[in-house]
CSV table of C-alpha atoms in Angstrom, one decimal:
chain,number,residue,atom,x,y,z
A,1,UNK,CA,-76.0,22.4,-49.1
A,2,UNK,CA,-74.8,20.3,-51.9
A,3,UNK,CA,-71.8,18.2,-51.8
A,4,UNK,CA,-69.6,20.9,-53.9
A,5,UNK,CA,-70.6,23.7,-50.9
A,6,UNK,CA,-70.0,21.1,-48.3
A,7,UNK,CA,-66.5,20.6,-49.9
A,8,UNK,CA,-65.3,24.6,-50.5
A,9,UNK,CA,-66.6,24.8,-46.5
A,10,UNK,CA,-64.2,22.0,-45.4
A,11,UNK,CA,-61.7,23.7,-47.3
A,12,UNK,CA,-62.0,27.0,-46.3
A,13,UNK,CA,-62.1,25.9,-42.6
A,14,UNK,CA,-58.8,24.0,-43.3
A,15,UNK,CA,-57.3,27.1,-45.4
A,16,UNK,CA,-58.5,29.6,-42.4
A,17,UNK,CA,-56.1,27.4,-39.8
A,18,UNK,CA,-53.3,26.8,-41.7
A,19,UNK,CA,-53.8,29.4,-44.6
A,20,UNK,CA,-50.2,30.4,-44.8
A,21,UNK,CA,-48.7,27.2,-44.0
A,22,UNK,CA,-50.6,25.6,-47.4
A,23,UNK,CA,-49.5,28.9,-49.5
A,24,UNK,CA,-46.0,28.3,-48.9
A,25,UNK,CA,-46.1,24.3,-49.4
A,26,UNK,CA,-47.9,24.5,-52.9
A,27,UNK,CA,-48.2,28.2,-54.2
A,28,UNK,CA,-51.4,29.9,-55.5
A,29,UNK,CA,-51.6,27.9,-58.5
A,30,UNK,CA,-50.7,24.4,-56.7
A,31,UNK,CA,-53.7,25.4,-54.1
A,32,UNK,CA,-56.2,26.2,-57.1
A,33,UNK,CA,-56.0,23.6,-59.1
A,34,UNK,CA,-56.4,20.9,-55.9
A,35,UNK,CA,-59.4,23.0,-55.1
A,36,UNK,CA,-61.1,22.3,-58.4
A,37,UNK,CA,-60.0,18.6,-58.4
A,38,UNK,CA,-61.7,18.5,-55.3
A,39,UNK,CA,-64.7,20.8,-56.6
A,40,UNK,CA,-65.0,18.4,-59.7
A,41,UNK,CA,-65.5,15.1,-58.2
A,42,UNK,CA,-67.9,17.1,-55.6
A,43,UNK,CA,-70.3,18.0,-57.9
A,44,UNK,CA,-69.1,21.4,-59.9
A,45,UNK,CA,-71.9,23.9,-58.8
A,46,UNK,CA,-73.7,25.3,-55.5
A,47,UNK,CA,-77.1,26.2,-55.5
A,48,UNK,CA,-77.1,29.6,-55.6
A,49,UNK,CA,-75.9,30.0,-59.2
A,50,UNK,CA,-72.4,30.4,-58.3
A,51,UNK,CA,-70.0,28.8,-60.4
A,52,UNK,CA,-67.3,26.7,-59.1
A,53,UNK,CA,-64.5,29.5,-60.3
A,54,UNK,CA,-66.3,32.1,-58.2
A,55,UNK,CA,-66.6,30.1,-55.4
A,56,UNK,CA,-62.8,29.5,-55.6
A,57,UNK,CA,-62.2,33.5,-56.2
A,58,UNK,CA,-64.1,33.9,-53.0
A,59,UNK,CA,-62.2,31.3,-51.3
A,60,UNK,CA,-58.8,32.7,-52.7
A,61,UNK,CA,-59.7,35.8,-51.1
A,62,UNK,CA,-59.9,34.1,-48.1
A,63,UNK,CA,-57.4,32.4,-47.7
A,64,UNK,CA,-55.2,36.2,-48.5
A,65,UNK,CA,-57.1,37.4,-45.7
A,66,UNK,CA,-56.0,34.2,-43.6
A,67,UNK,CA,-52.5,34.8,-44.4
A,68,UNK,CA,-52.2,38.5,-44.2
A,69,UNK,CA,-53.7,38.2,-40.7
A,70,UNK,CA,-51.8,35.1,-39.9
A,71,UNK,CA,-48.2,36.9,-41.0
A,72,UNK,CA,-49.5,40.2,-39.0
A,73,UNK,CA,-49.7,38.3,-35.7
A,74,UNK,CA,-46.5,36.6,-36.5
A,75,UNK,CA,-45.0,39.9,-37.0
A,76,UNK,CA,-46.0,41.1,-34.2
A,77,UNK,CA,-45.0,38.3,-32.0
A,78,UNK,CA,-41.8,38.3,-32.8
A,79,UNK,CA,-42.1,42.7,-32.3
A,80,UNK,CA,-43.1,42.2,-28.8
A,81,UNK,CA,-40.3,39.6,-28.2
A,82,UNK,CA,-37.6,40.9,-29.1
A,83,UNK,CA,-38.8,44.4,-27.3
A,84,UNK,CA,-39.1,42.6,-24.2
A,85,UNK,CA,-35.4,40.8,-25.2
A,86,UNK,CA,-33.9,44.5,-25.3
A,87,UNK,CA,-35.2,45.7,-22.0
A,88,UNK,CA,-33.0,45.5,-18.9
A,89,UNK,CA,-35.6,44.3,-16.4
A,90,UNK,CA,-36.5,40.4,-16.4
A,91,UNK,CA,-40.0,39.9,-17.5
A,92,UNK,CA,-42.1,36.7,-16.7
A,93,UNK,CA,-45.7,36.1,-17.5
A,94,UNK,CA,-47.9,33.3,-16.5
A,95,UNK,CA,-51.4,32.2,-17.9
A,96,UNK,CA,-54.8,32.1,-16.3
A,97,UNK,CA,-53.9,29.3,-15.0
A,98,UNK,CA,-50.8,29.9,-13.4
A,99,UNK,CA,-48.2,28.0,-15.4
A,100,UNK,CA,-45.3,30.5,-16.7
A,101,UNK,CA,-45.2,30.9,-21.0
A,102,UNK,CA,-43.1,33.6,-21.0
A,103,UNK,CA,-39.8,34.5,-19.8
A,104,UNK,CA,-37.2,37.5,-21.5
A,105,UNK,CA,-33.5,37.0,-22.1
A,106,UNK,CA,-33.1,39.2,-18.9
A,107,UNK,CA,-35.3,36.9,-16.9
A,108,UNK,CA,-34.0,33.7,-17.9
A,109,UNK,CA,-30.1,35.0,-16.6
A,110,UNK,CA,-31.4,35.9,-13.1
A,111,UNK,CA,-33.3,32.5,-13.1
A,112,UNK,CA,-30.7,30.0,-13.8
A,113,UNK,CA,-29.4,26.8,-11.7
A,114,UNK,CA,-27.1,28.2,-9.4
A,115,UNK,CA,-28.4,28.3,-5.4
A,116,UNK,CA,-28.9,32.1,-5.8
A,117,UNK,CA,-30.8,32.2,-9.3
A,118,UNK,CA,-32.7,29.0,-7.8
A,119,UNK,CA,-33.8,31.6,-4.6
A,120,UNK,CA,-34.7,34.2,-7.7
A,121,UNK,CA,-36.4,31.6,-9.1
A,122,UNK,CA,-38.4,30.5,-6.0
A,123,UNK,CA,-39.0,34.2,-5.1
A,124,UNK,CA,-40.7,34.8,-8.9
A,125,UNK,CA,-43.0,31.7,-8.1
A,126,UNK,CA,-43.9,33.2,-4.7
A,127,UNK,CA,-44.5,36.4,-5.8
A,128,UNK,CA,-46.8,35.2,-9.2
A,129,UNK,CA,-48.7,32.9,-6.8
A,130,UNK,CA,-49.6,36.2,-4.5
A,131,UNK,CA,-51.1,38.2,-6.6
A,132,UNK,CA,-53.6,36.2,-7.9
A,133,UNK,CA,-55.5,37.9,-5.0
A,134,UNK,CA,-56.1,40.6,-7.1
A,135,UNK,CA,-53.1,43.5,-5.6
A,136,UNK,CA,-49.8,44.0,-6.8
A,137,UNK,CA,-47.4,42.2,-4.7
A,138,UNK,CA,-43.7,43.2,-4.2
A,139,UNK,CA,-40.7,42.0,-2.5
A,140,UNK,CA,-36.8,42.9,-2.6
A,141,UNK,CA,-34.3,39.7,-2.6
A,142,UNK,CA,-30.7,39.8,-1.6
A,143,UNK,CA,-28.5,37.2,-2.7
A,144,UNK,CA,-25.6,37.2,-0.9
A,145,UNK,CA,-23.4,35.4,-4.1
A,146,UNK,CA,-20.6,36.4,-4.9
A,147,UNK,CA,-21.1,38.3,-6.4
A,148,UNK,CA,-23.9,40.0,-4.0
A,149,UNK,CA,-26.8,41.2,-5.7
A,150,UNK,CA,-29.8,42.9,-4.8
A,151,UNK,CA,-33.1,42.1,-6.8
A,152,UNK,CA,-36.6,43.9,-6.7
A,153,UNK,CA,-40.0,42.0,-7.6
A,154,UNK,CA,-43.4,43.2,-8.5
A,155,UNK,CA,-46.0,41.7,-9.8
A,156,UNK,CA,-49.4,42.5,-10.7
A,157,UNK,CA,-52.8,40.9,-12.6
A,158,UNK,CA,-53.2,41.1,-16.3
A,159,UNK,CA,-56.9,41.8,-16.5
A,160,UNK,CA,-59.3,40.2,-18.1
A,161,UNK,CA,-60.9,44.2,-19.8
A,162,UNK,CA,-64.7,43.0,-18.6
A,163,UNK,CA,-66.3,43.4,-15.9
A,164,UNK,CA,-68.0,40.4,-15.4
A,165,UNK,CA,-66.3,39.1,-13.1
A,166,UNK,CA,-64.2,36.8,-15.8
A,167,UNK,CA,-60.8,35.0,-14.6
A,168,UNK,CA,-57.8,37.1,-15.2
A,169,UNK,CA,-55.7,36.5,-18.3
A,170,UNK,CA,-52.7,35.8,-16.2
A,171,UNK,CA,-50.1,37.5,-13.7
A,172,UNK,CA,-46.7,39.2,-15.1
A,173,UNK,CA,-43.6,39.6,-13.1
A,174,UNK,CA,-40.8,41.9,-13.7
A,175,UNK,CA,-37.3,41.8,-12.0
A,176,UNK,CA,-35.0,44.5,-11.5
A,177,UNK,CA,-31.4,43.9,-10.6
A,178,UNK,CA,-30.7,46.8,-8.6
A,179,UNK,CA,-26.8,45.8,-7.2
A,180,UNK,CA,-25.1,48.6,-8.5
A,181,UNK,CA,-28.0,51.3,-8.0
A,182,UNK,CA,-27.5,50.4,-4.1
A,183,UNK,CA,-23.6,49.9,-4.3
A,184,UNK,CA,-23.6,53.7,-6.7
A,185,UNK,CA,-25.9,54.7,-3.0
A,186,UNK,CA,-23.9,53.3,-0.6
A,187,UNK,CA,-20.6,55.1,-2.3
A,188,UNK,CA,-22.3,58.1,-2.5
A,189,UNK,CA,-23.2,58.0,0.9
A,190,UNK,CA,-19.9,57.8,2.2
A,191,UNK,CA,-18.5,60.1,0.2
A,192,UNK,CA,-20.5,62.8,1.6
A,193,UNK,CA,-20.0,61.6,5.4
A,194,UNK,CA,-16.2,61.3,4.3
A,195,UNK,CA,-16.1,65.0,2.9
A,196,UNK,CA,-17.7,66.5,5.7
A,197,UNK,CA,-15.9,64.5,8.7
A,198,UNK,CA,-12.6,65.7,6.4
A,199,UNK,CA,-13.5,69.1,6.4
A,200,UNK,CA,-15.4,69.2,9.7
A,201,UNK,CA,-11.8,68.4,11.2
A,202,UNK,CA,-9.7,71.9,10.2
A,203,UNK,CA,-12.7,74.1,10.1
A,204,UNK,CA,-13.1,73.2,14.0
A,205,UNK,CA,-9.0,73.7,14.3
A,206,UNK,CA,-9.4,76.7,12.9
A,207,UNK,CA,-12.5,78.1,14.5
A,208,UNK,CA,-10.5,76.8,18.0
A,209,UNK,CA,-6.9,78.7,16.8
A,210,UNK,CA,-8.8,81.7,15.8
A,211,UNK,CA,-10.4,82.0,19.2
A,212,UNK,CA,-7.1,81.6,21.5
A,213,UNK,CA,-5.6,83.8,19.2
A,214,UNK,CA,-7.8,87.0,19.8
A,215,UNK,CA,-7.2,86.2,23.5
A,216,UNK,CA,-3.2,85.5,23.3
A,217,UNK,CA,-1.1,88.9,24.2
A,218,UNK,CA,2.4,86.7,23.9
A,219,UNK,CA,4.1,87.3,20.6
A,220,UNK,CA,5.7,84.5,20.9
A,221,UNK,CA,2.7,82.2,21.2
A,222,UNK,CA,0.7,84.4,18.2
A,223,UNK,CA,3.3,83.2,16.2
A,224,UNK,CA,3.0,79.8,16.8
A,225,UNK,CA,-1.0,80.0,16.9
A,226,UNK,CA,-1.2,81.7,13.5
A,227,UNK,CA,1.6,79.0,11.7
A,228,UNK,CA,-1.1,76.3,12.8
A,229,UNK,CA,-3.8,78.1,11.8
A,230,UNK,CA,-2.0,78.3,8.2
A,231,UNK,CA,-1.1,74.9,8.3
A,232,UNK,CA,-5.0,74.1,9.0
A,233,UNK,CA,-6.2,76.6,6.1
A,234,UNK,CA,-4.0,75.0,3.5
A,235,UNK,CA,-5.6,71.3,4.6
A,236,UNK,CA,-8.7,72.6,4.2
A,237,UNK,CA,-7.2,74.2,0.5
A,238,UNK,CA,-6.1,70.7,-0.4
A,239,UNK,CA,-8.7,68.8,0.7
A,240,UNK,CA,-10.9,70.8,-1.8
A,241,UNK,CA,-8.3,70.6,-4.6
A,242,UNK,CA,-8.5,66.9,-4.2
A,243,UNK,CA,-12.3,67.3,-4.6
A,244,UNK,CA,-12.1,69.5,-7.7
A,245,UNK,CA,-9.5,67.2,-9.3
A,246,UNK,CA,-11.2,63.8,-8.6
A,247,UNK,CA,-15.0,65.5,-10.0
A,248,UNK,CA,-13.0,66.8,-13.3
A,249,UNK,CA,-11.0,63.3,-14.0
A,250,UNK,CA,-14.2,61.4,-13.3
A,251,UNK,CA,-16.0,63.8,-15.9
A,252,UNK,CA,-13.5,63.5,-18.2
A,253,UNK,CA,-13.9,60.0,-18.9
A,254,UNK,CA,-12.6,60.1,-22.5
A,255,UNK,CA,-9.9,63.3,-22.3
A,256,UNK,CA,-8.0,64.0,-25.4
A,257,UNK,CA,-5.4,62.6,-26.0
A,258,UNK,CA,-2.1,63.1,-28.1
A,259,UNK,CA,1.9,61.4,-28.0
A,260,UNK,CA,3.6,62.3,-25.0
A,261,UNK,CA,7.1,61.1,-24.1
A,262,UNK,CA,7.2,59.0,-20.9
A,263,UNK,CA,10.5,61.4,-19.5
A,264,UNK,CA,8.1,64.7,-19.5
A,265,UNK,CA,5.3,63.5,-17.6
A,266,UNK,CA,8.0,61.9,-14.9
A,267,UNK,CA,10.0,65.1,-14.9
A,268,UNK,CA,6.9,67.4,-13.9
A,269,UNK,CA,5.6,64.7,-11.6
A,270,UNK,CA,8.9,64.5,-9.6
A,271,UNK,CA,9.3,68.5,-9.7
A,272,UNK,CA,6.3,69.4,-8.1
A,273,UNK,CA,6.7,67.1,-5.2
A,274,UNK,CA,10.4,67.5,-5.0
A,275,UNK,CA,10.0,70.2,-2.0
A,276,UNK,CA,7.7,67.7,0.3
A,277,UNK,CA,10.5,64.9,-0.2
A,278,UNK,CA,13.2,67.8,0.9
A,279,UNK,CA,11.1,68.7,3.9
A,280,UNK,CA,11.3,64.8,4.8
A,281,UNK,CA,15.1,64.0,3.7
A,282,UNK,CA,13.7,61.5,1.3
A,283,UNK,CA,15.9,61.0,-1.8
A,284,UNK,CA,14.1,60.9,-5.6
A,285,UNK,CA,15.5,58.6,-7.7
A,286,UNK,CA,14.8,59.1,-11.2
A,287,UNK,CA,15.9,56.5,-14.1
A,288,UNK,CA,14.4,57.9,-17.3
A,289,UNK,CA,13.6,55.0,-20.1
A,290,UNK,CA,16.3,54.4,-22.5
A,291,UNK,CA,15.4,54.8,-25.8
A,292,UNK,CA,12.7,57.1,-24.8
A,293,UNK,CA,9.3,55.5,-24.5
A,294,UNK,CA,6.1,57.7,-26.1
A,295,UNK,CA,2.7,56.9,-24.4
A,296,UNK,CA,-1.0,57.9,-25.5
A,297,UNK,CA,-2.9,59.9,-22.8
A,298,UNK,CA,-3.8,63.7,-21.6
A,299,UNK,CA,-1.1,65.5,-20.3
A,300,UNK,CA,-2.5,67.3,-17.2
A,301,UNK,CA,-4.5,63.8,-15.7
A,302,UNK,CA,-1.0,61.5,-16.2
A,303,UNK,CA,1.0,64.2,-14.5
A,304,UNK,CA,-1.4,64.5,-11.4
A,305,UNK,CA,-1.8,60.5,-11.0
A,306,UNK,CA,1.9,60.0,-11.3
A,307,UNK,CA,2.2,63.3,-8.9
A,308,UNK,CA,-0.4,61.2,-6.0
A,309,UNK,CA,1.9,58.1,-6.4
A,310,UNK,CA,5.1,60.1,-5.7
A,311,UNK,CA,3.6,62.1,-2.7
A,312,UNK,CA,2.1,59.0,-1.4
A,313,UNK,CA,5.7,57.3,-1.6
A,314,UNK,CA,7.4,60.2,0.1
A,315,UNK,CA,4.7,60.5,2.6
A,316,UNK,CA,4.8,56.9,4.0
A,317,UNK,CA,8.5,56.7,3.8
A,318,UNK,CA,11.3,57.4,6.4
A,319,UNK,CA,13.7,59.5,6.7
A,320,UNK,CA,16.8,59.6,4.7
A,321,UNK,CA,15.6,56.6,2.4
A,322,UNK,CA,14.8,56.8,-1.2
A,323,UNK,CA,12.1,56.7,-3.3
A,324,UNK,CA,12.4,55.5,-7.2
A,325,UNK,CA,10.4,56.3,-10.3
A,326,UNK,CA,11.4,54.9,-13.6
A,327,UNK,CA,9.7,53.5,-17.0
A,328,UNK,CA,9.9,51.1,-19.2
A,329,UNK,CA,8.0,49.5,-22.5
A,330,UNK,CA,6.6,46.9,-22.4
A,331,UNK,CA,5.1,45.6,-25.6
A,332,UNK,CA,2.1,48.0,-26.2
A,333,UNK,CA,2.0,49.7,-22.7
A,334,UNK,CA,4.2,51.9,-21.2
A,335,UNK,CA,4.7,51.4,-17.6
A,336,UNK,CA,5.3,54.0,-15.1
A,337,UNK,CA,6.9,52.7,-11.9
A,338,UNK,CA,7.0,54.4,-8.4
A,339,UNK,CA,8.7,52.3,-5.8
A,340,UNK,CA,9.6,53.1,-2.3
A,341,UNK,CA,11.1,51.7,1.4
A,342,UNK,CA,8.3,53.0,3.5
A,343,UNK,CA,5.6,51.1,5.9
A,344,UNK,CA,4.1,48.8,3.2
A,345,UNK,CA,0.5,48.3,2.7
A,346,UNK,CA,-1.4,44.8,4.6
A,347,UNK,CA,-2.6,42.8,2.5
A,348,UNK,CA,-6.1,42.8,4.2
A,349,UNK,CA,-6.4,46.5,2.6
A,350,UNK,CA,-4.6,46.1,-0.9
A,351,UNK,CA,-8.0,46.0,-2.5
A,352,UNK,CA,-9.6,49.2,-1.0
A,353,UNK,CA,-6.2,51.4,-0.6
A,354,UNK,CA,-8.2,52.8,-4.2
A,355,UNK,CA,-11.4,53.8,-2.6
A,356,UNK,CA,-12.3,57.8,-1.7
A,357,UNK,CA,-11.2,58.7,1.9
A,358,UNK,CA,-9.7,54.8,2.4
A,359,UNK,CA,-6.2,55.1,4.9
A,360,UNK,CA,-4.6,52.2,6.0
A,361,UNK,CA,-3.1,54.4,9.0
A,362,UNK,CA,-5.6,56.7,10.1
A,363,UNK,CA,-3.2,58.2,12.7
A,364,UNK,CA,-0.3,58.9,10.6
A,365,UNK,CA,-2.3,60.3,7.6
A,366,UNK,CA,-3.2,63.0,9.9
A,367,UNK,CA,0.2,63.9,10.6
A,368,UNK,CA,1.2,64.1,7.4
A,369,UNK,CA,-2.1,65.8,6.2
A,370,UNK,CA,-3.5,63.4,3.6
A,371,UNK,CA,-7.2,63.4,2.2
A,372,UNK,CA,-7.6,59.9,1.3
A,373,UNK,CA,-8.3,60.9,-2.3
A,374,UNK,CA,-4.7,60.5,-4.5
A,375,UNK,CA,-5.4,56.7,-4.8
A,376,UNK,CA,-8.7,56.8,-6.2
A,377,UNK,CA,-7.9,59.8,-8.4
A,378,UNK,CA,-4.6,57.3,-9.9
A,379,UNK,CA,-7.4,54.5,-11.1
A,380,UNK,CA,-9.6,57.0,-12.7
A,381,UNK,CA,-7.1,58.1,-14.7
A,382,UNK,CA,-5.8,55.1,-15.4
A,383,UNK,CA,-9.5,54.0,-16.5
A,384,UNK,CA,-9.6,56.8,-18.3
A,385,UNK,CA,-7.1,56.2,-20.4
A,386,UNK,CA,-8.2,52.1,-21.0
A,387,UNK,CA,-5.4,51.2,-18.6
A,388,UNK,CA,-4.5,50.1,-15.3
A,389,UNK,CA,-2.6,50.8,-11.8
A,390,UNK,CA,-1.2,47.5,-10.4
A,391,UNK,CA,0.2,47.6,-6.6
A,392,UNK,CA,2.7,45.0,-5.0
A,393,UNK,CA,3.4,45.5,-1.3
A,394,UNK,CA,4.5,44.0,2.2
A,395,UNK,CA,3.8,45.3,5.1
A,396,UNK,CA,7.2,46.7,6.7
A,397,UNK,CA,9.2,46.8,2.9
A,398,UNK,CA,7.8,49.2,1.2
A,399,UNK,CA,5.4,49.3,-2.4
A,400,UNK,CA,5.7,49.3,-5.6
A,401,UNK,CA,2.9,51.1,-7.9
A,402,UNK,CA,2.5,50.2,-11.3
A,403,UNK,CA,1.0,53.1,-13.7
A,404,UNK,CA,0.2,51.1,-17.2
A,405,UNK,CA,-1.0,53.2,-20.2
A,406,UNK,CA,-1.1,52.4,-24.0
A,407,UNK,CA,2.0,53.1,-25.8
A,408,UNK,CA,1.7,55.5,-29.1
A,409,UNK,CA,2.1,54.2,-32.3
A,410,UNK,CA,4.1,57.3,-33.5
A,411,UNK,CA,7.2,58.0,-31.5
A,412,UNK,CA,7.4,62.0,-30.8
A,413,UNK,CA,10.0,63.3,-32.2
């Protein structure tokens, strides 16, 4: 090999490494001409015949090939990255050697450097380290926060694709934070016991009334005997209103929408329970906003939260007092206000007086025939509409719900 073919090899070697790298330093030309200053005081020739231009064709080839590939596997790199960036489970990967190079977006959040992503972390070192045994190892973590969270690990061997017997190319892990596929179970869960205890209750009345009826020859008693079996038949008729209503406000997560003024939706609120508040002696106390007040939402959803706030207030409040409901603006909301004198609310259950089935007084809603369900179906409407339901209360004083709901733009006229 003469000194010229000893040079281009050097050079292409270099070029094959770092192909793009010299491209975008010194450009096609740049490149060429310091490979034939370098040819030239190498000797000029190789001794096959070929002249130094076609050795540097060839070699220019080359180096296209080098960069083409070299770009390609960049590409693709920064492909796989990103896809593994987008994905909601954490994804880490360690070598052959056990030392992790690769972590997602999603995998560096769970392992951070508070105590619980510390645990995560430990747990994703434990779990890597026990598959190298050659099965897929799993484990589920709770971290007990706040917030509480519940993560699921598996891990299993990248293989090697021969079979002779070569060390595995490494271990990946991924993480799945499962805290509100469990919490979505858990509600689920009770909703269904909830439902059936709530309708298991009547249906047994009535089953019970029925019977002592068929065997009751006193008018008198009939009587009585067939008003409690209505009374049990139209619990049973609410209960599954409730049901319907809730399962068609939370499907209807974006209902249309159009101006509505804030003194309608009161007025056919307060009209449908005004006969329950009669039956109690409790006084309704309506102060419609002055200038009228127009608020975006659905007609039919704002009348039956507002409707569940007003029943609640008259059900929980004694006789002969009062219950108000007024509105007011208040910059872009509108705020619907229901405020009565009744038992109050503890403070111990102000954050789950919104959840299906909750009571705070179990006895007394089953005097006065409640499901449990008005609250919850308030907040989905009220995140239906991107707004909120806000409750101040004292045990003993009364309570005071808060209905707030984007104003419209465009006053109805």
């Amino acid at each position: 090999m003469t000194a010229a073919d000893a040079g281009i090899v050097v050079v292409a070697g270099v070029v094959g490494i770092s192909a793009g790298f010299l491209i975008g330093m010194v450009g096609r030309r740049g490149l060429r001409q310091r490979l034939l200053v370098i040819g030239t005081r190498l000797g000029g020739t190789s001794p096959n015949g070929v002249g130094l231009n076609g050795a540097l064709t060839r070699l220019e080839h080359s180096v296209d090939f080098a960069a083409q590939s070299t770009s390609a596997v960049t590409s693709d790199g920064v492909r796989l990255r990103r896809a593994l960036d987008s994905i909601p489970q954490g994804v880490v990967i360690s070598d052959e050697h056990g030392k992790v190079v690769f972590r997602n977006s999603r995998a560096t959040k769970v392992i951070g450097t508070r105590h619980g992503d510390a645990l995560a972390a430990q747990a994703v070192e434990d779990l890597l380290a026990e598959s190298w045994g050659g099965a897929p190892a799993e484990r589920t973590l709770e971290l007990y926060g706040p917030p509480r969270r519940t993560l699921m690990m598996r891990s299993e061997v990248i293989e090697n694709g021969n079979d002779n017997g070569n060390r595995p190319l490494g271990i990946v892990a991924v993480l799945d934070d499962v805290s509100d596929r469990r919490r979505l179970e858990a509600v689920r869960r009770d909703f269904v016991a909830n439902v059936s205890h709530e309708l298991k209750t009547p249906v047994g009345a009535l089953s019970l009334l029925a019977e002592t009826l068929l065997a009751e020859h006193d008018p008198e008693v009939s009587q009585r005997l067939a008003g409690r079996i209505q009374f049990e038949s139209l619990r049973v008729n609410r209960i599954i209103e409730d049901l319907l209503d809730l399962s068609r406000i939370e499907a209807e997560e974006h209902p249309p929408r159009e101006p509505l003024l804030a003194s309608l939706i009161m007025a056919e609120a307060v009209e449908r329970v005004r006969s329950a508040a009669e039956q109690r002696n409790v006084k309704l106390l309506v102060d419609e906003p002055e200038p009228p007040v127009t608020l975006m939402g659905d007609r039919r959803q704002l009348v039956a939260a507002l409707n569940s706030l007003l029943e609640n207030a008259v059900k929980y409040s004694d006789e002969g007092s009062s219950v108000e409901v007024f509105g007011h603006a208040n910059g872009g909301w509108v705020e619907l206000v229901v405020r009565d004198q009744g038992i109050g609310i503890p403070s111990r259950d102000l954050e789950r007086i919104f959840e299906r089935f909750y009571r705070v007084d179990h006895g007394r809603s089953r005097q006065t025939g409640g499901t449990g369900l008005g609250l919850s179906i308030v907040r989905h409407v009220a995140n239906n509409h991107q707004g909120l339901v806000h409750v101040d209360s004292r045990e003993g004083e009364g309570s005071t719900f808060t209905l707030r709901l984007p104003a419209a733009e465009v006053p109805v006229r």
